Amino acid sequence: MITTARIHRLPQVVADAIAAGEVVERPASVVKELLENAIDAGAAHVDVALDGGGLVRIEVVDDGHGIAAEDMDLAVERHATSKIENTTDLTRVRTLGFRGEALASIAAVSNLSIVSRPPANVAGTALRVRTGEVVECVPAAAPPGTRVEVCELFASTPARLRFLRSTSAEGAAAVRVAADLALTHPEVAITCRSEGRQVLRSPGDSLRGALRAVFGPRAAADLVDVDVPGDISITGAISGAHAHRAARTGLVLVVNGRRVQHRALQLAVDEAYRGLIPAGRHPFGVACLDVDPAAVDVNVHPAKREVRFSDERAVFAALQRACWSTLRSSTTYSAAAAAPHRTESAPGSSSVLTLAEAPSRLADAFPQVADASRRLDDLTPLRALGQVDNEWVVARAPGAVVLVDPHAAHEKVLYQELRERWASPHPKQTQTQLLLIPVLLEGDRGREERVERHAEFIASCGFGVDIFGPGVIRCTAVPATSSGVDPERLLAELIDTLDEEPTGDARYHRVAALVACHSAVRFGDRLEPDAQQQLLDRLLRTAGGMTCPHGRPTVIVLDDAYLRRSFHRPSR
Ligand SMILES: Nc1ncnc2c1ncn2[C@@H]1O[C@H](COP(=O)(O)OP(=O)(O)O)[C@@H](O)[C@H]1O
Ligand SMILES: [Mg+2]
């Protein structure tokens, strides 16, 4: 016989534990909520300490405005908050918290104690809660501000514990949360200790300081400041075109002071880097969007990790444009583009890779390589041995092992070929590649005007471009280089760079570098052995082939003397 299950109301502790599950998934969620509360309280300094990955103990100490004695027990009650009053307030949330759930949720699954003192009061209050039950609320001596301690997280909910990863993984996730908040709130000095070791120290003086603390001074130096005002204003710092990462996770997106995960915004940033960095690589840094709070819904995710925009397309476009213009005007990009002959034109120094020119990373990794100043001629014959993970090509030269960056090398080869072609007295002979299907590009007045003004120059570079009709630019041919160019993107970049560049040689350099970059094999593309060898042969025939058009090295030479020294073998 089937018995009908009876329905009954859950005891409050069980209901609370279920609700808590939404907010408090893991130690990192606790750190996030406590840090956010400290920041909402106007703290200038916040110190976080973690033990046992946050499962044994999490402590967050701030110097904010504190909690009044009479509000202490309310603070740990569900849906009790000082941050909003009515539903209209929900549409103009400017604080990080507003749901009034965090402390209640944390209290339901841990032993929580709070000691707080508003700065104007002489004494503070201490509150202790054990798995949801207030066990003590008494006056206490305390410094101004609030100290929250969370012990034995999830001890009463073993099911939850089973879903956690290792203590070190949980600790690392919690530290990442602290790092996120250091970036979104660079004006707050945030420190974090984990297992007694200091792992984060954000000075609280500037975004730069926070970037150095979070990304490390080296990577921070690769970041370019973003500051683009507008209806949707965008600030922050994003990696320059020469720096990129394999993972997407290095990019922190911030909307109105809140870190968010947002696929479309990620794509907007990626789009801006298309053609600048190799396919499959990703930018890093922080992009902070300031959007009218009425146009963002922050109340779509229990842990507030996601947001929804009323006009997502506008936000997407603004972010993409901001990154795009920042990258194109950044010193890293334009300095490289404006100084093409740095290594090629100085007499006597042609084709020589010196320490000063090599990026410091390389110099650090291979200090001995630098003093082996070499010419490409010295490397003949250069035999390709293979490719490492579809990235570097390894080659053998007389008395040396040579590592080649295939994208940089190919870029340089194509660049030099274009330069030579364009320098010929008969530019009409410039080889072009007719497009089977003409590419149409949306034109605005500025773009159309540039196409008309530079018509002759554009044609001399091997492009077939005309104004097809109002608002439409047509492209029927591109310079013949190699296959795989995206003509639309190339054309858009070409037209958009025309205005910035002066005349004469610098302009040809800029366009050649652009076309070469778009046409070259991507870093990460597999090259067949034949193609590897062909690339090396072409590189050897290329003037100034040791550096790419942006001045970065194309090859690194590990000569025999260096290898012998490194392996402690007697020199030959
Ligand atoms: N570190 C703190 N300093 C001052 N007040 C705090 C602090 N942490 C919590 N509070 C107070 O407790 C209330 C409840 O906190 P919480 O449960 O996180 O909800 P919410 O942040 O959504 O309001 C807050 O509204 C705030 O008034
Ligand atoms: Mg809160």
Coordinates of C-alpha atoms and ligand atoms in Angstrom, one line a residue:
M1 CA 0.0 0.0 0.0
I2 CA 1.3 3.4 -0.9
T3 CA 1.3 5.9 2.1
T4 CA 0.7 9.5 1.2
A5 CA 3.6 11.7 2.5
R6 CA 2.4 14.4 4.9
I7 CA 3.4 18.0 4.4
H8 CA 4.7 20.0 7.4
R9 CA 6.4 23.3 7.9
L10 CA 10.2 23.1 8.2
P11 CA 11.7 24.3 11.5
Q12 CA 13.3 27.8 11.1
V13 CA 16.9 26.4 11.4
V14 CA 16.3 24.1 8.5
A15 CA 14.7 26.8 6.4
D16 CA 17.6 29.1 7.2
A17 CA 20.1 26.5 6.3
I18 CA 18.4 25.9 2.9
A19 CA 18.3 29.7 2.2
A20 CA 21.9 30.0 3.4
G21 CA 23.0 27.5 0.7
E22 CA 22.2 30.1 -2.0
V23 CA 24.4 32.8 -0.5
V24 CA 27.1 30.8 1.2
E25 CA 28.4 28.2 -1.2
R26 CA 32.0 28.1 0.1
P27 CA 34.5 30.0 2.2
A28 CA 35.0 32.5 -0.7
S29 CA 31.4 33.5 -0.5
V30 CA 31.8 34.4 3.2
V31 CA 34.9 36.5 2.5
K32 CA 33.0 38.2 -0.3
E33 CA 30.0 39.1 1.8
L34 CA 32.1 40.3 4.8
L35 CA 34.5 42.4 2.7
E36 CA 31.5 43.9 0.9
N37 CA 29.9 44.8 4.2
A38 CA 33.2 46.5 5.3
I39 CA 33.4 48.5 2.1
D40 CA 29.7 49.5 2.4
A41 CA 30.5 50.7 5.9
G42 CA 33.0 53.1 4.4
A43 CA 36.1 51.4 5.8
A44 CA 39.5 52.7 4.7
H45 CA 41.3 49.6 5.9
V46 CA 40.2 46.0 5.8
D47 CA 42.2 43.0 7.0
V48 CA 41.2 39.5 6.1
A49 CA 42.7 36.4 7.7
L50 CA 42.0 32.8 6.7
D51 CA 42.8 29.5 8.4
G52 CA 42.2 26.1 7.0
G53 CA 41.1 27.5 3.6
G54 CA 38.5 29.5 5.5
L55 CA 36.8 26.4 6.9
V56 CA 38.5 26.7 10.3
R57 CA 38.3 30.5 10.6
I58 CA 37.7 33.6 8.6
E59 CA 38.3 37.0 10.2
V60 CA 37.5 40.3 8.7
V61 CA 38.4 43.5 10.5
D62 CA 37.5 47.0 9.3
D63 CA 37.5 50.6 10.5
G64 CA 34.1 51.5 9.1
H65 CA 31.1 53.1 10.7
G66 CA 30.2 50.1 12.8
I67 CA 26.9 48.8 14.0
A68 CA 24.9 50.5 16.8
A69 CA 24.4 48.4 19.9
E70 CA 20.6 48.3 19.5
D71 CA 20.9 47.0 15.9
M72 CA 23.4 44.2 16.6
D73 CA 20.8 41.4 16.8
L74 CA 19.0 42.7 13.7
A75 CA 22.2 42.5 11.6
V76 CA 22.0 38.7 11.8
E77 CA 18.3 38.5 11.0
R78 CA 17.2 37.6 7.5
H79 CA 16.0 40.5 5.3
A80 CA 17.3 43.1 7.8
T81 CA 19.4 45.7 6.2
S82 CA 20.3 49.4 6.6
K83 CA 20.8 49.8 2.9
I84 CA 17.4 49.9 1.3
E85 CA 13.9 50.7 2.5
N86 CA 11.5 50.1 -0.4
T87 CA 11.2 48.5 -3.8
T88 CA 12.1 51.8 -5.6
D89 CA 15.4 51.7 -3.7
L90 CA 16.1 48.4 -5.5
T91 CA 16.4 50.3 -8.8
R92 CA 19.0 52.6 -7.5
V93 CA 21.3 50.4 -5.4
R94 CA 24.7 51.9 -5.0
T95 CA 25.9 49.7 -2.1
L96 CA 27.4 46.2 -2.6
G97 CA 24.9 44.7 -0.3
F98 CA 21.1 45.2 -0.1
R99 CA 19.5 41.8 0.4
G100 CA 20.0 41.8 4.1
E101 CA 20.7 38.1 3.9
A102 CA 24.4 37.6 4.2
L103 CA 25.0 37.7 7.9
A104 CA 21.9 35.6 8.6
S105 CA 23.0 33.0 6.1
I106 CA 26.6 32.9 7.4
A107 CA 25.2 32.7 11.0
A108 CA 23.1 29.7 10.0
V109 CA 26.0 27.6 8.9
S110 CA 28.8 28.6 11.3
N111 CA 29.8 30.0 14.7
L112 CA 29.7 33.7 14.1
S113 CA 30.9 36.5 16.3
I114 CA 30.7 40.2 15.7
V115 CA 32.3 42.9 17.7
S116 CA 31.5 46.4 16.6
R117 CA 31.8 49.9 17.8
P118 CA 30.6 53.0 15.9
P119 CA 33.5 55.5 16.1
A120 CA 31.4 58.1 18.0
N121 CA 30.6 55.6 20.8
V122 CA 32.9 54.9 23.7
A123 CA 32.1 51.2 23.9
G124 CA 31.1 48.5 21.5
T125 CA 29.0 45.4 21.5
A126 CA 29.9 41.8 21.1
L127 CA 27.4 39.3 19.6
R128 CA 27.8 35.5 19.4
V129 CA 25.6 33.3 17.2
R130 CA 25.9 29.5 17.1
T131 CA 24.3 27.9 14.0
G132 CA 21.6 30.5 13.8
E133 CA 20.9 31.0 17.6
V134 CA 22.0 34.2 19.3
V135 CA 23.9 33.1 22.4
E136 CA 25.3 36.3 23.6
C137 CA 24.9 40.1 23.0
V138 CA 26.9 42.2 25.5
P139 CA 28.8 45.5 25.7
A140 CA 32.4 45.1 25.0
A141 CA 35.6 47.1 24.7
A142 CA 36.6 47.4 21.0
P143 CA 38.4 49.7 18.6
P144 CA 36.2 51.7 16.2
G145 CA 34.9 49.6 13.4
T146 CA 33.8 46.0 13.1
R147 CA 35.4 42.7 13.5
V148 CA 33.6 39.6 12.2
E149 CA 34.8 36.1 12.9
V150 CA 33.4 33.0 11.3
C151 CA 34.5 29.7 12.7
E152 CA 33.7 26.1 11.8
L153 CA 32.0 26.9 8.6
F154 CA 29.6 24.2 7.5
A155 CA 30.5 22.0 10.5
S156 CA 26.7 21.6 11.0
T157 CA 26.0 20.9 7.4
P158 CA 28.4 18.0 6.4
A159 CA 26.7 17.6 3.1
R160 CA 28.0 20.9 2.0
L161 CA 31.5 20.1 3.1
R162 CA 31.5 17.1 0.8
F163 CA 31.1 19.4 -2.2
L164 CA 34.1 21.6 -1.3
R165 CA 37.5 21.2 -2.9
S166 CA 40.8 20.9 -1.1
T167 CA 41.5 23.4 1.7
S168 CA 44.2 25.0 -0.5
A169 CA 41.8 25.4 -3.4
E170 CA 39.1 26.9 -1.2
G171 CA 41.7 29.2 0.4
A172 CA 42.9 30.3 -3.0
A173 CA 39.3 31.0 -4.2
A174 CA 38.8 33.1 -1.1
V175 CA 42.0 35.1 -1.7
R176 CA 40.8 35.7 -5.3
V177 CA 37.7 37.2 -4.0
A178 CA 39.7 39.6 -1.8
A179 CA 41.8 40.4 -4.9
D180 CA 38.7 41.2 -6.9
L181 CA 37.5 43.6 -4.3
A182 CA 40.9 45.2 -4.1
L183 CA 40.6 45.9 -7.8
T184 CA 37.0 47.1 -7.7
H185 CA 37.7 49.3 -4.6
P186 CA 41.3 50.5 -5.0
E187 CA 40.6 53.3 -2.6
V188 CA 40.3 50.8 0.3
A189 CA 43.5 49.3 1.7
I190 CA 42.9 45.6 1.8
T191 CA 45.3 42.9 3.1
C192 CA 44.8 39.2 3.2
R193 CA 46.7 36.6 5.2
S194 CA 46.1 32.9 4.5
E195 CA 47.5 30.2 6.8
G196 CA 49.5 33.0 8.5
R197 CA 51.2 34.2 5.3
Q198 CA 50.5 37.6 3.8
V199 CA 49.1 36.9 0.3
L200 CA 47.7 40.3 -0.7
R201 CA 48.4 43.9 0.2
S202 CA 46.6 46.5 -1.8
P203 CA 47.7 50.0 -0.6
G204 CA 44.4 51.7 -1.0
D205 CA 45.9 54.7 -2.8
S206 CA 45.2 54.1 -6.5
L207 CA 44.1 51.6 -9.1
R208 CA 47.7 51.3 -10.1
G209 CA 48.6 50.3 -6.6
A210 CA 45.8 47.7 -6.6
L211 CA 46.9 46.4 -10.0
R212 CA 50.4 45.9 -8.8
A213 CA 49.2 44.1 -5.7
V214 CA 46.9 41.8 -7.6
F215 CA 48.7 41.2 -10.9
G216 CA 52.3 41.6 -9.7
P217 CA 54.5 44.6 -10.7
R218 CA 55.6 43.0 -14.0
A219 CA 52.2 42.2 -15.4
A220 CA 50.9 45.5 -14.1
A221 CA 53.5 47.3 -16.2
D222 CA 51.9 45.7 -19.3
L223 CA 48.5 47.3 -18.5
V224 CA 47.3 50.4 -20.3
D225 CA 45.0 52.9 -18.5
V226 CA 41.5 53.1 -19.8
D227 CA 39.6 56.3 -19.3
V228 CA 36.7 56.9 -21.7
P229 CA 33.9 59.1 -20.5
G230 CA 30.4 59.0 -21.8
D231 CA 26.8 57.9 -20.9
I232 CA 28.4 54.6 -20.1
S233 CA 31.9 55.6 -18.9
I234 CA 34.7 53.1 -18.8
T235 CA 37.8 53.2 -16.7
G236 CA 40.4 50.7 -15.6
A237 CA 43.5 49.2 -17.2
I238 CA 43.8 46.5 -19.9
S239 CA 46.7 44.6 -21.3
G240 CA 48.6 46.1 -24.2
A241 CA 48.8 44.3 -27.5
H242 CA 52.1 42.6 -26.6
A243 CA 50.8 41.0 -23.5
H244 CA 48.2 38.3 -23.4
R245 CA 47.2 35.1 -21.6
A246 CA 45.9 31.6 -22.4
A247 CA 43.0 31.9 -20.0
R248 CA 40.1 34.3 -20.0
T249 CA 40.1 34.6 -16.2
G250 CA 42.6 37.4 -16.1
L251 CA 40.0 39.9 -17.2
V252 CA 38.0 41.4 -14.4
L253 CA 34.7 43.1 -15.4
V254 CA 33.2 45.6 -13.0
V255 CA 29.8 47.1 -13.3
N256 CA 29.0 50.0 -10.9
G257 CA 31.7 48.7 -8.5
R258 CA 30.6 45.1 -8.6
R259 CA 32.6 42.3 -10.3
V260 CA 30.4 40.5 -12.7
Q261 CA 30.6 37.5 -14.9
H262 CA 29.2 38.5 -18.3
R263 CA 29.8 36.6 -21.4
A264 CA 28.8 39.4 -23.8
L265 CA 31.0 41.9 -22.1
Q266 CA 33.9 39.4 -22.2
L267 CA 33.3 39.1 -26.0
A268 CA 33.2 42.9 -26.4
V269 CA 36.7 43.1 -24.9
D270 CA 38.0 40.1 -27.0
E271 CA 36.6 41.8 -30.1
A272 CA 38.6 44.9 -29.5
Y273 CA 41.8 42.8 -29.5
R274 CA 41.0 40.8 -32.7
G275 CA 43.9 41.1 -35.0
L276 CA 46.1 42.6 -32.3
I277 CA 46.8 39.5 -30.3
P278 CA 46.9 35.9 -31.5
A279 CA 43.7 33.9 -31.8
G280 CA 43.0 31.8 -28.7
R281 CA 44.9 34.2 -26.4
H282 CA 43.1 36.6 -24.1
P283 CA 43.6 40.0 -22.6
F284 CA 43.8 40.6 -18.9
G285 CA 43.2 43.6 -16.6
V286 CA 40.2 45.4 -15.2
A287 CA 37.4 47.2 -17.1
C288 CA 35.1 49.2 -14.9
L289 CA 31.8 50.3 -16.4
D290 CA 29.8 53.1 -14.9
V291 CA 26.2 52.6 -16.0
D292 CA 23.0 54.4 -14.9
P293 CA 21.8 52.2 -12.0
A294 CA 18.3 52.3 -13.4
A295 CA 19.6 50.6 -16.6
V296 CA 21.1 47.6 -14.7
D297 CA 19.3 44.9 -12.8
V298 CA 21.7 43.6 -10.1
N299 CA 19.0 41.5 -8.4
V300 CA 19.2 38.5 -10.8
H301 CA 21.6 36.3 -8.9
P302 CA 21.6 35.3 -5.2
A303 CA 25.3 35.9 -4.9
K304 CA 25.0 39.0 -7.1
R305 CA 27.5 37.6 -9.6
E306 CA 25.5 38.5 -12.7
V307 CA 23.7 41.6 -13.9
R308 CA 21.3 42.3 -16.7
F309 CA 21.3 45.5 -18.8
S310 CA 18.2 47.1 -20.2
D311 CA 20.2 47.9 -23.3
E312 CA 22.9 45.3 -23.6
R313 CA 23.9 46.3 -27.1
A314 CA 24.7 49.8 -26.0
V315 CA 26.9 48.6 -23.2
F316 CA 28.6 46.1 -25.5
A317 CA 29.4 48.8 -28.0
A318 CA 30.6 51.3 -25.5
L319 CA 33.0 48.7 -23.9
Q320 CA 34.3 47.5 -27.2
R321 CA 34.9 51.0 -28.5
A322 CA 36.6 52.1 -25.3
C323 CA 39.1 49.1 -25.4
W324 CA 39.6 49.6 -29.1
S325 CA 40.5 53.3 -28.9
T326 CA 42.6 52.8 -25.8
L327 CA 44.6 50.1 -27.5
R328 CA 45.1 52.1 -30.7
S329 CA 46.3 55.1 -28.9
S330 CA 48.3 53.4 -26.2
T331 CA 52.0 54.1 -26.1
T332 CA 52.8 50.4 -26.3
Y333 CA 51.0 50.1 -29.6
S334 CA 51.9 53.5 -31.2
A335 CA 55.4 53.6 -30.0
A336 CA 56.1 50.3 -31.6
A337 CA 54.4 51.4 -34.8
A338 CA 56.1 54.8 -34.9
A339 CA 59.6 53.5 -34.4
P340 CA 59.8 50.8 -37.1
H341 CA 63.4 51.2 -38.0
R342 CA 64.8 51.3 -34.5
T343 CA 66.8 48.1 -35.1
E344 CA 67.1 48.3 -38.9
S345 CA 68.3 51.7 -39.9
A346 CA 71.1 52.4 -37.4
P347 CA 74.2 51.8 -39.3
G348 CA 76.3 48.9 -38.1
S349 CA 73.6 47.6 -35.8
S350 CA 71.4 46.0 -38.3
S351 CA 69.8 42.7 -37.5
V352 CA 71.4 42.6 -34.1
L353 CA 69.3 41.6 -31.1
T354 CA 70.7 43.4 -28.1
L355 CA 69.8 43.3 -24.5
A356 CA 68.3 46.8 -24.6
E357 CA 65.9 45.8 -27.4
A358 CA 64.8 42.4 -26.0
P359 CA 61.8 42.5 -23.7
S360 CA 63.0 42.4 -20.1
R361 CA 61.3 39.0 -19.7
L362 CA 63.5 37.5 -22.3
A363 CA 66.6 39.2 -20.9
D364 CA 65.8 37.8 -17.5
A365 CA 65.2 34.3 -18.8
F366 CA 68.2 34.2 -21.0
P367 CA 70.8 36.7 -19.7
Q368 CA 73.6 35.0 -21.7
V369 CA 71.8 35.2 -25.0
A370 CA 72.0 38.9 -25.1
D371 CA 75.7 39.1 -25.4
A372 CA 75.6 36.8 -28.3
S373 CA 74.9 39.6 -30.7
R374 CA 74.2 38.0 -34.0
R375 CA 73.2 38.6 -37.5
L376 CA 70.7 36.4 -39.3
D377 CA 73.4 35.6 -41.9
D378 CA 75.3 33.7 -39.2
L379 CA 72.4 31.3 -38.8
T380 CA 72.6 29.9 -42.4
P381 CA 71.8 27.1 -43.0
L382 CA 68.8 27.1 -40.6
R383 CA 67.0 23.8 -40.4
A384 CA 63.6 23.4 -38.8
L385 CA 63.5 20.6 -36.2
G386 CA 59.9 20.9 -35.2
Q387 CA 57.2 22.9 -33.4
V388 CA 56.6 22.9 -29.7
D389 CA 52.8 22.7 -28.9
N390 CA 52.0 24.5 -32.1
E391 CA 53.9 27.5 -30.8
W392 CA 57.6 27.9 -31.1
V393 CA 59.6 26.5 -34.0
V394 CA 62.8 24.9 -32.9
A395 CA 65.7 25.1 -35.4
R396 CA 69.3 24.2 -35.8
A397 CA 71.9 26.6 -37.0
P398 CA 75.7 26.2 -37.2
G399 CA 76.8 26.2 -33.5
A400 CA 73.4 27.2 -32.1
V401 CA 69.9 26.1 -31.3
V402 CA 67.4 28.7 -32.5
L403 CA 63.8 29.3 -31.2
V404 CA 61.5 31.1 -33.6
D405 CA 58.2 32.8 -32.9
P406 CA 56.3 31.9 -36.1
H407 CA 53.8 34.7 -36.0
A408 CA 56.5 37.4 -35.5
A409 CA 58.7 35.8 -38.1
H410 CA 56.0 35.6 -40.7
E411 CA 54.8 39.1 -39.9
K412 CA 58.3 40.4 -40.5
V413 CA 58.6 38.5 -43.8
L414 CA 55.3 39.8 -45.1
Y415 CA 56.0 43.3 -43.8
Q416 CA 59.3 43.5 -45.6
E417 CA 57.8 42.1 -48.8
L418 CA 55.1 44.7 -48.8
R419 CA 57.5 47.5 -48.1
E420 CA 59.7 46.5 -51.0
R421 CA 56.7 46.2 -53.3
W422 CA 55.4 49.6 -52.3
A423 CA 58.7 51.2 -52.6
S424 CA 58.9 50.2 -56.3
P425 CA 58.6 53.1 -58.8
H426 CA 55.6 51.4 -60.3
P427 CA 53.1 51.1 -57.5
K428 CA 50.5 50.0 -60.1
Q429 CA 52.4 46.7 -60.1
T430 CA 51.5 46.1 -56.5
Q431 CA 50.0 42.7 -56.4
T432 CA 46.4 42.6 -55.3
Q433 CA 44.1 39.8 -54.6
L434 CA 40.5 40.3 -56.0
L435 CA 37.8 39.4 -53.6
L436 CA 35.2 37.0 -55.0
I437 CA 32.6 38.6 -53.0
P438 CA 33.2 42.3 -52.3
V439 CA 33.2 43.3 -48.7
L440 CA 30.8 46.0 -47.7
L441 CA 31.6 48.2 -44.7
E442 CA 29.4 50.5 -42.9
G443 CA 30.6 54.1 -43.6
D444 CA 30.1 57.2 -41.6
R445 CA 31.0 60.7 -42.7
G446 CA 34.5 60.5 -41.2
R447 CA 35.3 57.1 -42.8
E448 CA 33.9 58.1 -46.2
E449 CA 35.8 61.3 -46.1
R450 CA 39.0 59.5 -45.3
V451 CA 38.5 57.0 -48.1
E452 CA 38.1 59.8 -50.6
R453 CA 40.9 61.9 -49.3
H454 CA 43.4 58.9 -49.3
A455 CA 42.0 57.2 -52.4
E456 CA 45.3 57.3 -54.2
F457 CA 47.3 56.1 -51.2
I458 CA 44.9 53.2 -50.5
A459 CA 45.1 52.1 -54.1
S460 CA 48.9 52.2 -54.1
C461 CA 48.9 49.8 -51.2
G462 CA 46.9 47.3 -53.3
F463 CA 43.5 47.8 -51.9
G464 CA 40.4 48.3 -54.1
V465 CA 38.1 50.5 -52.1
D466 CA 35.4 52.9 -53.2
I467 CA 32.2 54.5 -51.8
F468 CA 29.5 52.2 -52.9
G469 CA 26.6 54.4 -51.8
P470 CA 25.7 56.6 -48.9
G471 CA 26.9 55.0 -45.8
V472 CA 28.5 52.0 -47.6
I473 CA 32.2 51.5 -48.4
R474 CA 33.0 48.7 -50.7
C475 CA 36.2 46.7 -50.9
T476 CA 36.9 44.7 -54.0
A477 CA 40.6 43.8 -53.5
V478 CA 43.2 43.5 -50.8
P479 CA 47.0 43.3 -51.1
A480 CA 48.2 39.8 -52.1
T481 CA 49.9 38.4 -49.1
S482 CA 48.7 35.1 -47.8
S483 CA 45.3 33.6 -47.4
G484 CA 43.3 33.8 -44.2
V485 CA 42.8 37.6 -44.0
D486 CA 39.5 38.9 -42.7
P487 CA 39.1 41.7 -45.3
E488 CA 36.3 43.5 -43.4
R489 CA 38.3 43.8 -40.2
L490 CA 41.5 44.7 -42.1
L491 CA 39.7 47.4 -44.1
A492 CA 38.0 48.8 -41.0
E493 CA 41.4 49.1 -39.2
L494 CA 43.0 50.5 -42.3
I495 CA 40.5 53.3 -42.7
D496 CA 40.4 54.0 -39.0
T497 CA 44.2 54.4 -38.8
L498 CA 44.5 56.6 -41.8
D499 CA 43.6 59.7 -39.9
E500 CA 46.2 59.3 -37.2
E501 CA 49.1 58.7 -39.4
P502 CA 51.1 61.5 -41.0
T503 CA 52.2 61.2 -44.6
G504 CA 55.0 59.5 -46.4
D505 CA 56.9 56.6 -45.2
A506 CA 55.4 56.4 -41.8
R507 CA 52.1 55.8 -43.4
Y508 CA 53.3 53.0 -45.5
H509 CA 55.0 51.5 -42.5
R510 CA 51.8 51.6 -40.6
V511 CA 49.7 49.9 -43.3
A512 CA 52.3 47.3 -44.0
A513 CA 52.5 46.4 -40.4
L514 CA 48.7 46.2 -40.2
V515 CA 48.4 44.0 -43.3
A516 CA 51.3 41.8 -42.2
C517 CA 49.8 41.3 -38.8
H518 CA 46.4 40.3 -40.2
S519 CA 48.0 38.0 -42.8
A520 CA 50.6 36.2 -40.8
V521 CA 50.1 32.7 -39.3
R522 CA 48.7 33.0 -35.8
F523 CA 50.8 32.1 -32.8
G524 CA 49.3 28.7 -31.8
D525 CA 48.6 27.6 -35.4
R526 CA 50.1 24.3 -36.4
L527 CA 52.7 24.5 -39.1
E528 CA 53.6 21.4 -41.2
P529 CA 57.4 20.7 -41.4
D530 CA 57.5 22.0 -44.9
A531 CA 55.9 25.2 -43.9
Q532 CA 58.3 25.6 -41.0
Q533 CA 61.3 25.3 -43.2
Q534 CA 59.8 27.7 -45.8
L535 CA 59.2 30.2 -43.1
L536 CA 62.8 30.0 -41.9
D537 CA 64.1 30.3 -45.5
R538 CA 62.0 33.4 -46.1
L539 CA 63.1 34.9 -42.8
L540 CA 66.8 34.4 -43.7
R541 CA 66.2 36.4 -46.9
T542 CA 64.4 39.2 -45.0
A543 CA 66.3 42.3 -44.1
G544 CA 66.2 43.0 -40.4
G545 CA 64.5 39.7 -39.8
M546 CA 65.6 39.4 -36.2
T547 CA 62.8 41.7 -35.1
C548 CA 59.1 41.9 -36.1
P549 CA 57.6 45.2 -37.4
H550 CA 56.8 46.1 -33.8
G551 CA 60.4 45.7 -32.7
R552 CA 59.9 42.5 -30.9
P553 CA 62.4 39.6 -31.5
T554 CA 61.5 37.0 -34.1
V555 CA 64.2 34.5 -33.0
I556 CA 66.2 33.7 -29.9
V557 CA 69.6 32.2 -30.4
L558 CA 71.0 29.8 -27.8
D559 CA 74.5 29.5 -29.0
D560 CA 76.9 26.7 -28.3
A561 CA 79.0 28.6 -25.8
Y562 CA 75.9 29.6 -23.8
L563 CA 74.6 26.0 -23.7
R564 CA 78.0 24.7 -22.7
R565 CA 78.3 27.2 -19.9
S566 CA 74.8 26.5 -18.7
F567 CA 75.4 22.7 -18.6
H568 CA 78.9 23.2 -17.0
R569 CA 80.7 21.6 -19.9
P570 CA 84.1 22.8 -21.0
S571 CA 83.9 25.1 -24.0
R572 CA 85.1 23.8 -27.3
Ligands
LIG1 N1 31.3 45.5 8.7 C1 30.1 46.2 8.9 N2 30.2 47.4 9.4 C2 29.0 48.1 9.6 N3 27.8 47.6 9.5 C3 27.7 46.3 9.1 C4 28.9 45.5 8.8 N4 28.5 44.3 8.4 C5 27.1 44.3 8.4 N5 26.6 45.5 8.8 C6 25.2 45.9 9.0 O1 24.5 44.7 9.0 C7 23.4 44.8 8.0 C8 23.2 43.4 7.5 O2 24.3 42.9 6.7 P1 24.1 41.8 5.6 O3 23.4 40.7 6.2 O4 25.4 41.6 4.9 O5 23.0 42.5 4.6 P2 23.2 43.7 3.6 O6 24.7 43.9 3.4 O7 22.6 43.2 2.4 O8 22.5 44.9 4.1 C9 23.9 45.7 7.0 O9 22.9 46.3 6.3 C10 24.7 46.7 7.9 O10 23.9 47.7 8.4
MG2 MG 26.1 42.5 3.1

